[in-house]
């Protein structure tokens, strides 16, 4: 049992580097690909996921001793659904425009694999402190990846970042980056880049 | 006849033009995770088609007969996820009883259909599009499942061939699959504009 328990340091390192949600675990792909046409929706999405992940991890960690094995997925999804409803209503009340841009992808956080995976892999086994750290580091890792992907796509498709024009005047927008194909190919190349780095570091050590 | 034509258009539209995987990015995780072998991909597609049809129709009925008349829209997501989880449980029991080998080969991916974004996504999109009659909901849900099956089978076929190809080391695994998926969406964009 001793070697299985995670420490807070493991959780912190996992979320930010060794197990970066999208790039390493290949989880939570749907929102990643769908909302990254621009940086603003990507950041909103990342923060909503962070909020839901934090709340659900704390909740699951608190009730981990009451869970029955065959009902756990149902309990996880119901807990998550409750918090996603809160996040959705919050967004709709305070940033109605953003809520419209994100559309059904906010309620789709319910079935975001990252949150369920963390509930299963960490929160249902660890104490509340480790779960909190894990949720925060995973959420931040996810947000960072989303923002990088969104910056690349926004820069190439309209020449702006955060709606501020940054490229020269005669820049010809690359419309394909706004479309699904841009999302898939950019993410694929990002993963390839990360793979290259990790393979090197493995060889070096 | 008009009615039939409308349903046919809706079916073609959801399978080819508004395909959930290619244009809405839904169900990407099983799309990348289970598409290694053609037979498994096909079985997965059928299971998803069954669950999505059941879930689409049931959530629409619950939405229109219970939640909206009584003003309970705030519990919508919780209800949707309960319906989907129930439908998946049904499929799981059925497969375990009648097709044990298939059940074993699915492993963890079967309960994970609950968290397949394509299913919840379709229920939400039906709500968003404001579809008002039951036959259209049924056709759209069934078509979404067929579209998913088609996408995952095409992908599995390509990946079986890809195993024999000489892929650069840094692209092996997920990256090359993603790039292939990107090219597939590009190909399917050719259908855009065929019907609304």
mmCIF file of C-alpha atoms in Angstrom:
data_model
loop_
_atom_site.group_PDB
_atom_site.id
_atom_site.type_symbol
_atom_site.label_atom_id
_atom_site.label_comp_id
_atom_site.label_asym_id
_atom_site.label_seq_id
_atom_site.Cartn_x
_atom_site.Cartn_y
_atom_site.Cartn_z
ATOM 1 C CA UNK A 1 0.000 0.000 0.000
ATOM 2 C CA UNK A 2 2.828 2.331 0.881
ATOM 3 C CA UNK A 3 4.257 2.518 -2.623
ATOM 4 C CA UNK A 4 0.828 3.215 -4.092
ATOM 5 C CA UNK A 5 -0.008 6.350 -2.146
ATOM 6 C CA UNK A 6 0.776 9.585 -3.913
ATOM 7 C CA UNK A 7 2.412 12.510 -2.216
ATOM 8 C CA UNK A 8 1.610 16.135 -2.893
ATOM 9 C CA UNK A 9 4.944 16.562 -4.668
ATOM 10 C CA UNK A 10 4.125 13.693 -7.041
ATOM 11 C CA UNK A 11 0.777 15.267 -7.781
ATOM 12 C CA UNK A 12 2.306 18.651 -8.479
ATOM 13 C CA UNK A 13 4.968 17.238 -10.781
ATOM 14 C CA UNK A 14 2.466 14.947 -12.492
ATOM 15 C CA UNK A 15 0.029 17.621 -13.514
ATOM 16 C CA UNK A 16 2.590 20.098 -14.707
ATOM 17 C CA UNK A 17 5.095 17.880 -16.501
ATOM 18 C CA UNK A 18 5.175 14.076 -16.354
ATOM 19 C CA UNK A 19 1.441 13.627 -16.929
ATOM 20 C CA UNK A 20 0.302 16.818 -18.627
ATOM 21 C CA UNK A 21 -3.359 15.979 -19.255
ATOM 22 C CA UNK A 22 -3.754 16.486 -22.977
ATOM 23 C CA UNK A 23 -0.271 15.821 -24.281
ATOM 24 C CA UNK A 24 0.775 12.837 -22.187
ATOM 25 C CA UNK A 25 -2.418 11.130 -21.080
ATOM 26 C CA UNK A 26 -4.387 11.859 -24.274
ATOM 27 C CA UNK A 27 -7.460 12.650 -22.209
ATOM 28 C CA UNK A 28 -9.969 15.454 -22.534
ATOM 29 C CA UNK A 29 -9.462 15.813 -26.263
ATOM 30 C CA UNK A 30 -12.928 16.984 -27.260
ATOM 31 C CA UNK A 31 -12.992 20.389 -25.551
ATOM 32 C CA UNK A 32 -9.307 20.820 -26.322
ATOM 33 C CA UNK A 33 -9.922 20.582 -30.035
ATOM 34 C CA UNK A 34 -13.245 22.389 -30.089
ATOM 35 C CA UNK A 35 -12.689 25.560 -28.083
ATOM 36 C CA UNK A 36 -9.175 26.469 -29.126
ATOM 37 C CA UNK A 37 -10.027 28.668 -32.116
ATOM 38 C CA UNK A 38 -9.112 31.691 -29.977
ATOM 39 C CA UNK A 39 -7.357 32.314 -26.669
ATOM 40 C CA UNK A 40 -10.284 33.831 -24.740
ATOM 41 C CA UNK A 41 -12.658 30.862 -24.958
ATOM 42 C CA UNK A 42 -9.734 28.511 -24.353
ATOM 43 C CA UNK A 43 -8.819 30.299 -21.112
ATOM 44 C CA UNK A 44 -12.457 30.351 -19.969
ATOM 45 C CA UNK A 45 -12.713 26.653 -20.688
ATOM 46 C CA UNK A 46 -9.470 25.898 -18.871
ATOM 47 C CA UNK A 47 -10.583 27.805 -15.781
ATOM 48 C CA UNK A 48 -14.026 26.144 -15.781
ATOM 49 C CA UNK A 49 -12.361 22.750 -15.943
ATOM 50 C CA UNK A 50 -10.020 23.777 -13.128
ATOM 51 C CA UNK A 51 -13.008 24.798 -10.981
ATOM 52 C CA UNK A 52 -14.960 21.604 -11.626
ATOM 53 C CA UNK A 53 -11.884 19.427 -11.184
ATOM 54 C CA UNK A 54 -11.055 21.056 -7.846
ATOM 55 C CA UNK A 55 -14.593 20.778 -6.461
ATOM 56 C CA UNK A 56 -15.179 17.231 -7.640
ATOM 57 C CA UNK A 57 -11.770 16.026 -6.447
ATOM 58 C CA UNK A 58 -12.410 17.441 -2.966
ATOM 59 C CA UNK A 59 -15.906 15.972 -2.904
ATOM 60 C CA UNK A 60 -14.845 12.532 -4.100
ATOM 61 C CA UNK A 61 -11.941 12.512 -1.692
ATOM 62 C CA UNK A 62 -14.334 13.277 1.176
ATOM 63 C CA UNK A 63 -16.720 10.472 0.313
ATOM 64 C CA UNK A 64 -14.163 7.924 -0.885
ATOM 65 C CA UNK A 65 -14.803 5.560 2.009
ATOM 66 C CA UNK A 66 -18.517 5.406 1.251
ATOM 67 C CA UNK A 67 -18.160 4.443 -2.423
ATOM 68 C CA UNK A 68 -19.289 1.057 -3.675
ATOM 69 C CA UNK A 69 -17.064 -0.192 -6.529
ATOM 70 C CA UNK A 70 -19.814 -0.858 -9.073
ATOM 71 C CA UNK A 71 -21.548 2.456 -8.462
ATOM 72 C CA UNK A 72 -18.485 4.660 -8.397
ATOM 73 C CA UNK A 73 -18.574 5.890 -12.003
ATOM 74 C CA UNK A 74 -22.191 6.913 -11.520
ATOM 75 C CA UNK A 75 -21.348 8.740 -8.295
ATOM 76 C CA UNK A 76 -18.423 10.502 -9.985
ATOM 77 C CA UNK A 77 -20.491 11.668 -12.934
ATOM 78 C CA UNK A 78 -23.351 12.859 -10.729
ATOM 79 C CA UNK A 79 -20.970 14.843 -8.517
ATOM 80 C CA UNK A 80 -19.326 16.337 -11.582
ATOM 81 C CA UNK A 81 -22.687 17.099 -13.214
ATOM 82 C CA UNK A 82 -23.752 19.094 -10.157
ATOM 83 C CA UNK A 83 -20.609 21.251 -10.230
ATOM 84 C CA UNK A 84 -20.767 21.699 -13.990
ATOM 85 C CA UNK A 85 -24.300 23.031 -13.616
ATOM 86 C CA UNK A 86 -22.924 25.606 -11.175
ATOM 87 C CA UNK A 87 -20.129 26.596 -13.569
ATOM 88 C CA UNK A 88 -22.547 26.783 -16.499
ATOM 89 C CA UNK A 89 -25.011 29.022 -14.649
ATOM 90 C CA UNK A 90 -22.129 31.202 -13.434
ATOM 91 C CA UNK A 91 -20.797 31.687 -16.962
ATOM 92 C CA UNK A 92 -24.267 32.374 -18.318
ATOM 93 C CA UNK A 93 -24.882 35.006 -15.654
ATOM 94 C CA UNK A 94 -21.580 36.886 -15.764
ATOM 95 C CA UNK A 95 -20.198 36.384 -19.286
ATOM 96 C CA UNK A 96 -23.217 35.585 -21.454
ATOM 97 C CA UNK A 97 -21.218 36.190 -24.647
ATOM 98 C CA UNK A 98 -18.547 33.679 -23.722
ATOM 99 C CA UNK A 99 -21.211 31.214 -22.667
ATOM 100 C CA UNK A 100 -22.690 31.482 -26.160
ATOM 101 C CA UNK A 101 -19.332 30.952 -27.875
ATOM 102 C CA UNK A 102 -18.589 27.857 -25.802
ATOM 103 C CA UNK A 103 -22.127 26.549 -26.294
ATOM 104 C CA UNK A 104 -22.621 22.890 -25.420
ATOM 105 C CA UNK A 105 -18.953 22.409 -24.619
ATOM 106 C CA UNK A 106 -19.455 23.737 -21.070
ATOM 107 C CA UNK A 107 -21.978 21.018 -20.110
ATOM 108 C CA UNK A 108 -19.699 18.583 -21.911
ATOM 109 C CA UNK A 109 -17.174 19.092 -19.090
ATOM 110 C CA UNK A 110 -19.286 16.435 -17.323
ATOM 111 C CA UNK A 111 -17.862 13.799 -19.599
ATOM 112 C CA UNK A 112 -14.368 15.260 -19.763
ATOM 113 C CA UNK A 113 -12.157 12.242 -19.249
ATOM 114 C CA UNK A 114 -9.556 14.190 -17.244
ATOM 115 C CA UNK A 115 -11.944 14.870 -14.399
ATOM 116 C CA UNK A 116 -13.202 11.305 -14.195
ATOM 117 C CA UNK A 117 -9.680 9.947 -14.553
ATOM 118 C CA UNK A 118 -8.428 12.090 -11.671
ATOM 119 C CA UNK A 119 -11.408 11.134 -9.510
ATOM 120 C CA UNK A 120 -10.661 7.486 -10.201
ATOM 121 C CA UNK A 121 -6.860 7.570 -10.083
ATOM 122 C CA UNK A 122 -6.252 10.069 -7.317
ATOM 123 C CA UNK A 123 -9.209 11.425 -5.368
ATOM 124 C CA UNK A 124 -10.816 8.069 -4.607
ATOM 125 C CA UNK A 125 -7.548 6.848 -3.079
ATOM 126 C CA UNK A 126 -5.857 9.886 -1.551
ATOM 127 C CA UNK A 127 -6.562 12.335 1.224
ATOM 128 C CA UNK A 128 -8.060 15.733 0.727
ATOM 129 C CA UNK A 129 -4.784 17.693 0.640
ATOM 130 C CA UNK A 130 -3.156 15.566 -2.066
ATOM 131 C CA UNK A 131 -6.378 15.582 -4.091
ATOM 132 C CA UNK A 132 -6.541 19.366 -3.934
ATOM 133 C CA UNK A 133 -2.940 19.770 -5.065
ATOM 134 C CA UNK A 134 -3.495 17.211 -7.802
ATOM 135 C CA UNK A 135 -6.614 18.987 -9.052
ATOM 136 C CA UNK A 136 -4.891 22.360 -9.123
ATOM 137 C CA UNK A 137 -1.784 21.131 -10.916
ATOM 138 C CA UNK A 138 -3.788 19.073 -13.440
ATOM 139 C CA UNK A 139 -6.145 21.976 -14.056
ATOM 140 C CA UNK A 140 -3.299 24.417 -14.589
ATOM 141 C CA UNK A 141 -1.489 21.972 -16.872
ATOM 142 C CA UNK A 142 -4.651 21.576 -18.924
ATOM 143 C CA UNK A 143 -5.213 25.338 -19.110
ATOM 144 C CA UNK A 144 -1.632 25.974 -20.247
ATOM 145 C CA UNK A 145 -1.837 23.392 -23.036
ATOM 146 C CA UNK A 146 -5.180 24.814 -24.152
ATOM 147 C CA UNK A 147 -3.802 28.353 -24.217
ATOM 148 C CA UNK A 148 -0.691 27.374 -26.201
ATOM 149 C CA UNK A 149 -2.781 25.526 -28.787
ATOM 150 C CA UNK A 150 -5.259 28.399 -28.976
ATOM 151 C CA UNK A 151 -2.499 30.996 -29.405
ATOM 152 C CA UNK A 152 -1.005 29.082 -32.326
ATOM 153 C CA UNK A 153 -4.374 28.661 -34.007
ATOM 154 C CA UNK A 154 -5.547 32.221 -33.398
ATOM 155 C CA UNK A 155 -2.236 33.663 -34.555
ATOM 156 C CA UNK A 156 -2.242 31.744 -37.819
ATOM 157 C CA UNK A 157 -5.953 31.959 -38.586
ATOM 158 C CA UNK A 158 -6.612 35.668 -37.956
ATOM 159 C CA UNK A 159 -3.242 37.121 -36.970
ATOM 160 C CA UNK A 160 -4.243 38.134 -33.451
ATOM 161 C CA UNK A 161 -3.664 36.925 -29.910
ATOM 162 C CA UNK A 162 -6.292 37.803 -27.285
ATOM 163 C CA UNK A 163 -7.940 39.903 -30.049
ATOM 164 C CA UNK A 164 -4.836 42.118 -30.314
ATOM 165 C CA UNK A 165 -3.300 42.167 -33.798
ATOM 166 C CA UNK A 166 0.325 41.106 -33.626
ATOM 167 C CA UNK A 167 1.305 40.208 -37.182
ATOM 168 C CA UNK A 168 2.311 42.568 -39.994
ATOM 169 C CA UNK A 169 -0.261 44.209 -42.238
ATOM 170 C CA UNK A 170 -0.098 42.129 -45.396
ATOM 171 C CA UNK A 171 -0.549 38.858 -43.483
ATOM 172 C CA UNK A 172 -2.840 36.435 -45.283
ATOM 173 C CA UNK A 173 -5.029 34.590 -42.749
ATOM 174 C CA UNK A 174 -4.730 30.836 -42.900
ATOM 175 C CA UNK A 175 -8.377 29.823 -42.792
ATOM 176 C CA UNK A 176 -7.689 26.108 -42.367
ATOM 177 C CA UNK A 177 -6.441 26.749 -38.826
ATOM 178 C CA UNK A 178 -9.936 27.823 -37.764
ATOM 179 C CA UNK A 179 -11.398 24.580 -39.054
ATOM 180 C CA UNK A 180 -11.289 21.129 -37.463
ATOM 181 C CA UNK A 181 -8.318 20.079 -39.576
ATOM 182 C CA UNK A 182 -6.183 22.851 -38.049
ATOM 183 C CA UNK A 183 -6.992 21.643 -34.558
ATOM 184 C CA UNK A 184 -6.127 18.020 -35.277
ATOM 185 C CA UNK A 185 -2.884 18.696 -37.112
ATOM 186 C CA UNK A 186 -1.600 21.351 -34.692
ATOM 187 C CA UNK A 187 -2.247 19.137 -31.694
ATOM 188 C CA UNK A 188 -0.614 16.201 -33.462
ATOM 189 C CA UNK A 189 2.512 18.241 -34.138
ATOM 190 C CA UNK A 190 2.562 19.533 -30.541
ATOM 191 C CA UNK A 191 2.499 15.969 -29.262
ATOM 192 C CA UNK A 192 5.275 15.028 -31.654
ATOM 193 C CA UNK A 193 7.363 17.906 -30.277
ATOM 194 C CA UNK A 194 6.800 16.802 -26.684
ATOM 195 C CA UNK A 195 7.651 13.218 -27.664
ATOM 196 C CA UNK A 196 10.923 14.389 -29.167
ATOM 197 C CA UNK A 197 11.911 16.187 -25.967
ATOM 198 C CA UNK A 198 10.985 13.335 -23.675
ATOM 199 C CA UNK A 199 12.762 10.754 -25.776
ATOM 200 C CA UNK A 200 15.907 12.882 -25.632
ATOM 201 C CA UNK A 201 15.710 13.317 -21.877
ATOM 202 C CA UNK A 202 15.177 9.582 -21.413
ATOM 203 C CA UNK A 203 18.243 8.856 -23.503
ATOM 204 C CA UNK A 204 20.283 11.489 -21.634
ATOM 205 C CA UNK A 205 19.580 10.124 -18.175
ATOM 206 C CA UNK B 1 -43.683 12.222 -48.633
ATOM 207 C CA UNK B 2 -42.410 15.607 -47.516
ATOM 208 C CA UNK B 3 -41.997 14.220 -44.060
ATOM 209 C CA UNK B 4 -39.973 11.276 -45.361
ATOM 210 C CA UNK B 5 -37.772 13.617 -47.389
ATOM 211 C CA UNK B 6 -37.145 15.749 -44.309
ATOM 212 C CA UNK B 7 -36.107 12.732 -42.266
ATOM 213 C CA UNK B 8 -33.814 11.494 -45.037
ATOM 214 C CA UNK B 9 -32.115 14.888 -45.244
ATOM 215 C CA UNK B 10 -31.672 14.942 -41.498
ATOM 216 C CA UNK B 11 -30.086 11.476 -41.621
ATOM 217 C CA UNK B 12 -27.645 12.342 -44.433
ATOM 218 C CA UNK B 13 -26.813 15.608 -42.736
ATOM 219 C CA UNK B 14 -25.899 14.040 -39.392
ATOM 220 C CA UNK B 15 -23.958 11.150 -40.947
ATOM 221 C CA UNK B 16 -21.904 12.994 -43.550
ATOM 222 C CA UNK B 17 -22.030 16.752 -43.097
ATOM 223 C CA UNK B 18 -22.490 17.371 -39.390
ATOM 224 C CA UNK B 19 -20.701 14.171 -38.390
ATOM 225 C CA UNK B 20 -20.114 14.434 -34.645
ATOM 226 C CA UNK B 21 -16.528 13.223 -34.803
ATOM 227 C CA UNK B 22 -15.326 15.276 -37.742
ATOM 228 C CA UNK B 23 -17.057 18.612 -37.258
ATOM 229 C CA UNK B 24 -18.027 18.770 -33.583
ATOM 230 C CA UNK B 25 -15.001 16.986 -32.082
ATOM 231 C CA UNK B 26 -17.177 14.681 -30.018
ATOM 232 C CA UNK B 27 -16.211 11.156 -29.044
ATOM 233 C CA UNK B 28 -12.546 11.745 -29.795
ATOM 234 C CA UNK B 29 -11.258 9.665 -26.882
ATOM 235 C CA UNK B 30 -12.749 6.332 -28.018
ATOM 236 C CA UNK B 31 -12.056 7.418 -31.585
ATOM 237 C CA UNK B 32 -8.352 7.463 -30.754
ATOM 238 C CA UNK B 33 -8.439 4.793 -28.060
ATOM 239 C CA UNK B 34 -10.406 1.900 -29.555
ATOM 240 C CA UNK B 35 -9.649 2.346 -33.228
ATOM 241 C CA UNK B 36 -6.674 -0.013 -33.239
ATOM 242 C CA UNK B 37 -8.512 -3.022 -34.687
ATOM 243 C CA UNK B 38 -11.369 -3.076 -37.134
ATOM 244 C CA UNK B 39 -13.555 -5.714 -35.418
ATOM 245 C CA UNK B 40 -13.349 -3.960 -32.064
ATOM 246 C CA UNK B 41 -14.047 -0.590 -33.639
ATOM 247 C CA UNK B 42 -17.151 -1.976 -35.312
ATOM 248 C CA UNK B 43 -18.436 -3.541 -32.081
ATOM 249 C CA UNK B 44 -17.798 -0.302 -30.234
ATOM 250 C CA UNK B 45 -19.617 1.634 -32.940
ATOM 251 C CA UNK B 46 -22.675 -0.609 -32.652
ATOM 252 C CA UNK B 47 -22.734 -0.326 -28.861
ATOM 253 C CA UNK B 48 -22.490 3.460 -29.114
ATOM 254 C CA UNK B 49 -25.219 3.537 -31.784
ATOM 255 C CA UNK B 50 -27.563 1.627 -29.508
ATOM 256 C CA UNK B 51 -26.857 3.781 -26.471
ATOM 257 C CA UNK B 52 -26.999 7.045 -28.405
ATOM 258 C CA UNK B 53 -30.383 6.215 -29.984
ATOM 259 C CA UNK B 54 -31.858 5.215 -26.648
ATOM 260 C CA UNK B 55 -30.360 8.173 -24.830
ATOM 261 C CA UNK B 56 -31.320 10.714 -27.478
ATOM 262 C CA UNK B 57 -34.977 9.670 -27.512
ATOM 263 C CA UNK B 58 -35.273 9.250 -23.746
ATOM 264 C CA UNK B 59 -33.634 12.552 -22.871
ATOM 265 C CA UNK B 60 -35.831 14.360 -25.386
ATOM 266 C CA UNK B 61 -38.941 12.784 -23.873
ATOM 267 C CA UNK B 62 -37.862 13.576 -20.322
ATOM 268 C CA UNK B 63 -36.926 17.090 -21.325
ATOM 269 C CA UNK B 64 -40.260 17.803 -22.994
ATOM 270 C CA UNK B 65 -42.590 15.908 -20.670
ATOM 271 C CA UNK B 66 -41.061 16.406 -17.251
ATOM 272 C CA UNK B 67 -38.375 19.055 -17.053
ATOM 273 C CA UNK B 68 -39.878 21.830 -19.174
ATOM 274 C CA UNK B 69 -43.510 21.707 -17.957
ATOM 275 C CA UNK B 70 -42.376 21.746 -14.335
ATOM 276 C CA UNK B 71 -39.561 24.280 -14.782
ATOM 277 C CA UNK B 72 -36.811 21.910 -13.703
ATOM 278 C CA UNK B 73 -34.317 22.818 -16.448
ATOM 279 C CA UNK B 74 -31.586 23.360 -13.885
ATOM 280 C CA UNK B 75 -31.378 19.612 -13.270
ATOM 281 C CA UNK B 76 -31.099 18.902 -16.996
ATOM 282 C CA UNK B 77 -27.463 17.760 -17.042
ATOM 283 C CA UNK B 78 -27.900 15.523 -14.024
ATOM 284 C CA UNK B 79 -30.931 13.865 -15.632
ATOM 285 C CA UNK B 80 -29.147 13.391 -18.955
ATOM 286 C CA UNK B 81 -26.172 11.715 -17.371
ATOM 287 C CA UNK B 82 -28.429 9.414 -15.343
ATOM 288 C CA UNK B 83 -30.300 8.297 -18.464
ATOM 289 C CA UNK B 84 -27.059 7.644 -20.332
ATOM 290 C CA UNK B 85 -25.535 5.726 -17.441
ATOM 291 C CA UNK B 86 -28.668 3.590 -17.255
ATOM 292 C CA UNK B 87 -28.592 2.822 -20.981
ATOM 293 C CA UNK B 88 -24.930 1.827 -20.795
ATOM 294 C CA UNK B 89 -25.670 -0.457 -17.868
ATOM 295 C CA UNK B 90 -28.303 -2.152 -20.045
ATOM 296 C CA UNK B 91 -25.849 -2.716 -22.901
ATOM 297 C CA UNK B 92 -23.280 -4.043 -20.471
ATOM 298 C CA UNK B 93 -25.675 -6.600 -19.014
ATOM 299 C CA UNK B 94 -26.858 -7.661 -22.465
ATOM 300 C CA UNK B 95 -23.326 -8.162 -23.797
ATOM 301 C CA UNK B 96 -22.156 -10.026 -20.704
ATOM 302 C CA UNK B 97 -25.050 -12.461 -21.082
ATOM 303 C CA UNK B 98 -25.055 -13.045 -24.841
ATOM 304 C CA UNK B 99 -21.593 -12.123 -26.197
ATOM 305 C CA UNK B 100 -19.061 -12.846 -23.430
ATOM 306 C CA UNK B 101 -15.965 -12.750 -25.726
ATOM 307 C CA UNK B 102 -16.909 -9.313 -27.039
ATOM 308 C CA UNK B 103 -17.612 -8.204 -23.477
ATOM 309 C CA UNK B 104 -14.146 -9.301 -22.362
ATOM 310 C CA UNK B 105 -12.391 -7.618 -25.267
ATOM 311 C CA UNK B 106 -14.028 -4.261 -24.496
ATOM 312 C CA UNK B 107 -12.819 -4.225 -20.899
ATOM 313 C CA UNK B 108 -12.862 -0.780 -19.357
ATOM 314 C CA UNK B 109 -14.032 0.894 -22.559
ATOM 315 C CA UNK B 110 -17.589 -0.364 -22.161
ATOM 316 C CA UNK B 111 -18.466 1.458 -18.922
ATOM 317 C CA UNK B 112 -16.580 4.419 -20.351
ATOM 318 C CA UNK B 113 -19.276 4.792 -23.025
ATOM 319 C CA UNK B 114 -21.080 6.624 -20.214
ATOM 320 C CA UNK B 115 -18.497 9.339 -20.503
ATOM 321 C CA UNK B 116 -18.397 9.324 -24.302
ATOM 322 C CA UNK B 117 -18.839 12.951 -25.235
ATOM 323 C CA UNK B 118 -20.654 12.034 -28.449
ATOM 324 C CA UNK B 119 -23.671 10.761 -26.529
ATOM 325 C CA UNK B 120 -24.112 13.620 -24.084
ATOM 326 C CA UNK B 121 -23.121 15.995 -26.887
ATOM 327 C CA UNK B 122 -25.887 14.760 -29.156
ATOM 328 C CA UNK B 123 -28.482 15.130 -26.383
ATOM 329 C CA UNK B 124 -27.296 18.703 -25.844
ATOM 330 C CA UNK B 125 -27.231 19.509 -29.547
ATOM 331 C CA UNK B 126 -30.784 18.206 -30.007
ATOM 332 C CA UNK B 127 -31.771 20.569 -27.231
ATOM 333 C CA UNK B 128 -29.796 23.417 -28.806
ATOM 334 C CA UNK B 129 -31.205 22.922 -32.290
ATOM 335 C CA UNK B 130 -34.706 22.988 -30.785
ATOM 336 C CA UNK B 131 -35.945 19.882 -32.574
ATOM 337 C CA UNK B 132 -39.652 19.556 -31.940
ATOM 338 C CA UNK B 133 -40.867 16.158 -33.086
ATOM 339 C CA UNK B 134 -40.020 12.660 -31.969
ATOM 340 C CA UNK B 135 -39.344 10.954 -35.365
ATOM 341 C CA UNK B 136 -36.714 13.530 -36.224
ATOM 342 C CA UNK B 137 -35.047 13.097 -32.836
ATOM 343 C CA UNK B 138 -34.967 9.329 -33.333
ATOM 344 C CA UNK B 139 -33.517 9.628 -36.844
ATOM 345 C CA UNK B 140 -30.909 12.155 -35.744
ATOM 346 C CA UNK B 141 -29.777 10.058 -32.764
ATOM 347 C CA UNK B 142 -29.577 6.904 -34.854
ATOM 348 C CA UNK B 143 -27.755 8.762 -37.631
ATOM 349 C CA UNK B 144 -25.267 10.172 -35.150
ATOM 350 C CA UNK B 145 -24.458 6.642 -34.038
ATOM 351 C CA UNK B 146 -24.049 5.476 -37.626
ATOM 352 C CA UNK B 147 -21.814 8.456 -38.333
ATOM 353 C CA UNK B 148 -19.664 7.592 -35.326
ATOM 354 C CA UNK B 149 -19.439 3.943 -36.411
ATOM 355 C CA UNK B 150 -18.417 5.003 -39.902
ATOM 356 C CA UNK B 151 -15.757 7.382 -38.627
ATOM 357 C CA UNK B 152 -14.251 4.911 -36.170
ATOM 358 C CA UNK B 153 -14.235 2.083 -38.767
ATOM 359 C CA UNK B 154 -12.483 4.233 -41.384
ATOM 360 C CA UNK B 155 -9.935 5.193 -38.759
ATOM 361 C CA UNK B 156 -9.401 1.575 -37.675
ATOM 362 C CA UNK B 157 -8.858 0.530 -41.291
ATOM 363 C CA UNK B 158 -6.258 3.226 -41.795
ATOM 364 C CA UNK B 159 -4.509 2.419 -38.538
ATOM 365 C CA UNK B 160 -4.252 -1.284 -39.338
ATOM 366 C CA UNK B 161 -2.316 -0.267 -42.434
ATOM 367 C CA UNK B 162 -0.391 2.381 -40.550
ATOM 368 C CA UNK B 163 1.092 -0.312 -38.317
ATOM 369 C CA UNK B 164 3.055 -1.549 -41.316
ATOM 370 C CA UNK B 165 4.210 1.903 -42.373
ATOM 371 C CA UNK B 166 7.520 3.497 -41.482
ATOM 372 C CA UNK B 167 6.452 6.398 -39.263
ATOM 373 C CA UNK B 168 9.113 8.753 -37.790
ATOM 374 C CA UNK B 169 9.717 7.920 -34.168
ATOM 375 C CA UNK B 170 8.461 11.171 -32.688
ATOM 376 C CA UNK B 171 5.184 10.870 -34.617
ATOM 377 C CA UNK B 172 4.406 7.311 -33.571
ATOM 378 C CA UNK B 173 1.209 6.623 -31.662
ATOM 379 C CA UNK B 174 -1.150 9.488 -30.948
ATOM 380 C CA UNK B 175 0.435 12.252 -33.090
ATOM 381 C CA UNK B 176 0.181 10.408 -36.390
ATOM 382 C CA UNK B 177 -3.367 9.328 -35.510
ATOM 383 C CA UNK B 178 -4.325 12.938 -34.884
ATOM 384 C CA UNK B 179 -2.803 14.099 -38.153
ATOM 385 C CA UNK B 180 -4.616 11.308 -40.001
ATOM 386 C CA UNK B 181 -7.845 12.405 -38.324
ATOM 387 C CA UNK B 182 -7.166 15.945 -39.477
ATOM 388 C CA UNK B 183 -6.781 14.806 -43.076
ATOM 389 C CA UNK B 184 -9.995 12.786 -42.779
ATOM 390 C CA UNK B 185 -11.949 15.829 -41.620
ATOM 391 C CA UNK B 186 -10.492 17.702 -44.557
ATOM 392 C CA UNK B 187 -11.818 15.011 -46.865
ATOM 393 C CA UNK B 188 -15.247 15.071 -45.255
ATOM 394 C CA UNK B 189 -15.445 18.837 -45.678
ATOM 395 C CA UNK B 190 -16.062 18.020 -49.327
ATOM 396 C CA UNK B 191 -19.616 17.027 -48.364
ATOM 397 C CA UNK B 192 -20.358 20.462 -46.916
ATOM 398 C CA UNK B 193 -23.197 22.210 -48.684
ATOM 399 C CA UNK B 194 -24.706 19.002 -50.098
ATOM 400 C CA UNK B 195 -27.790 19.470 -47.914
ATOM 401 C CA UNK B 196 -28.251 22.343 -45.448
#
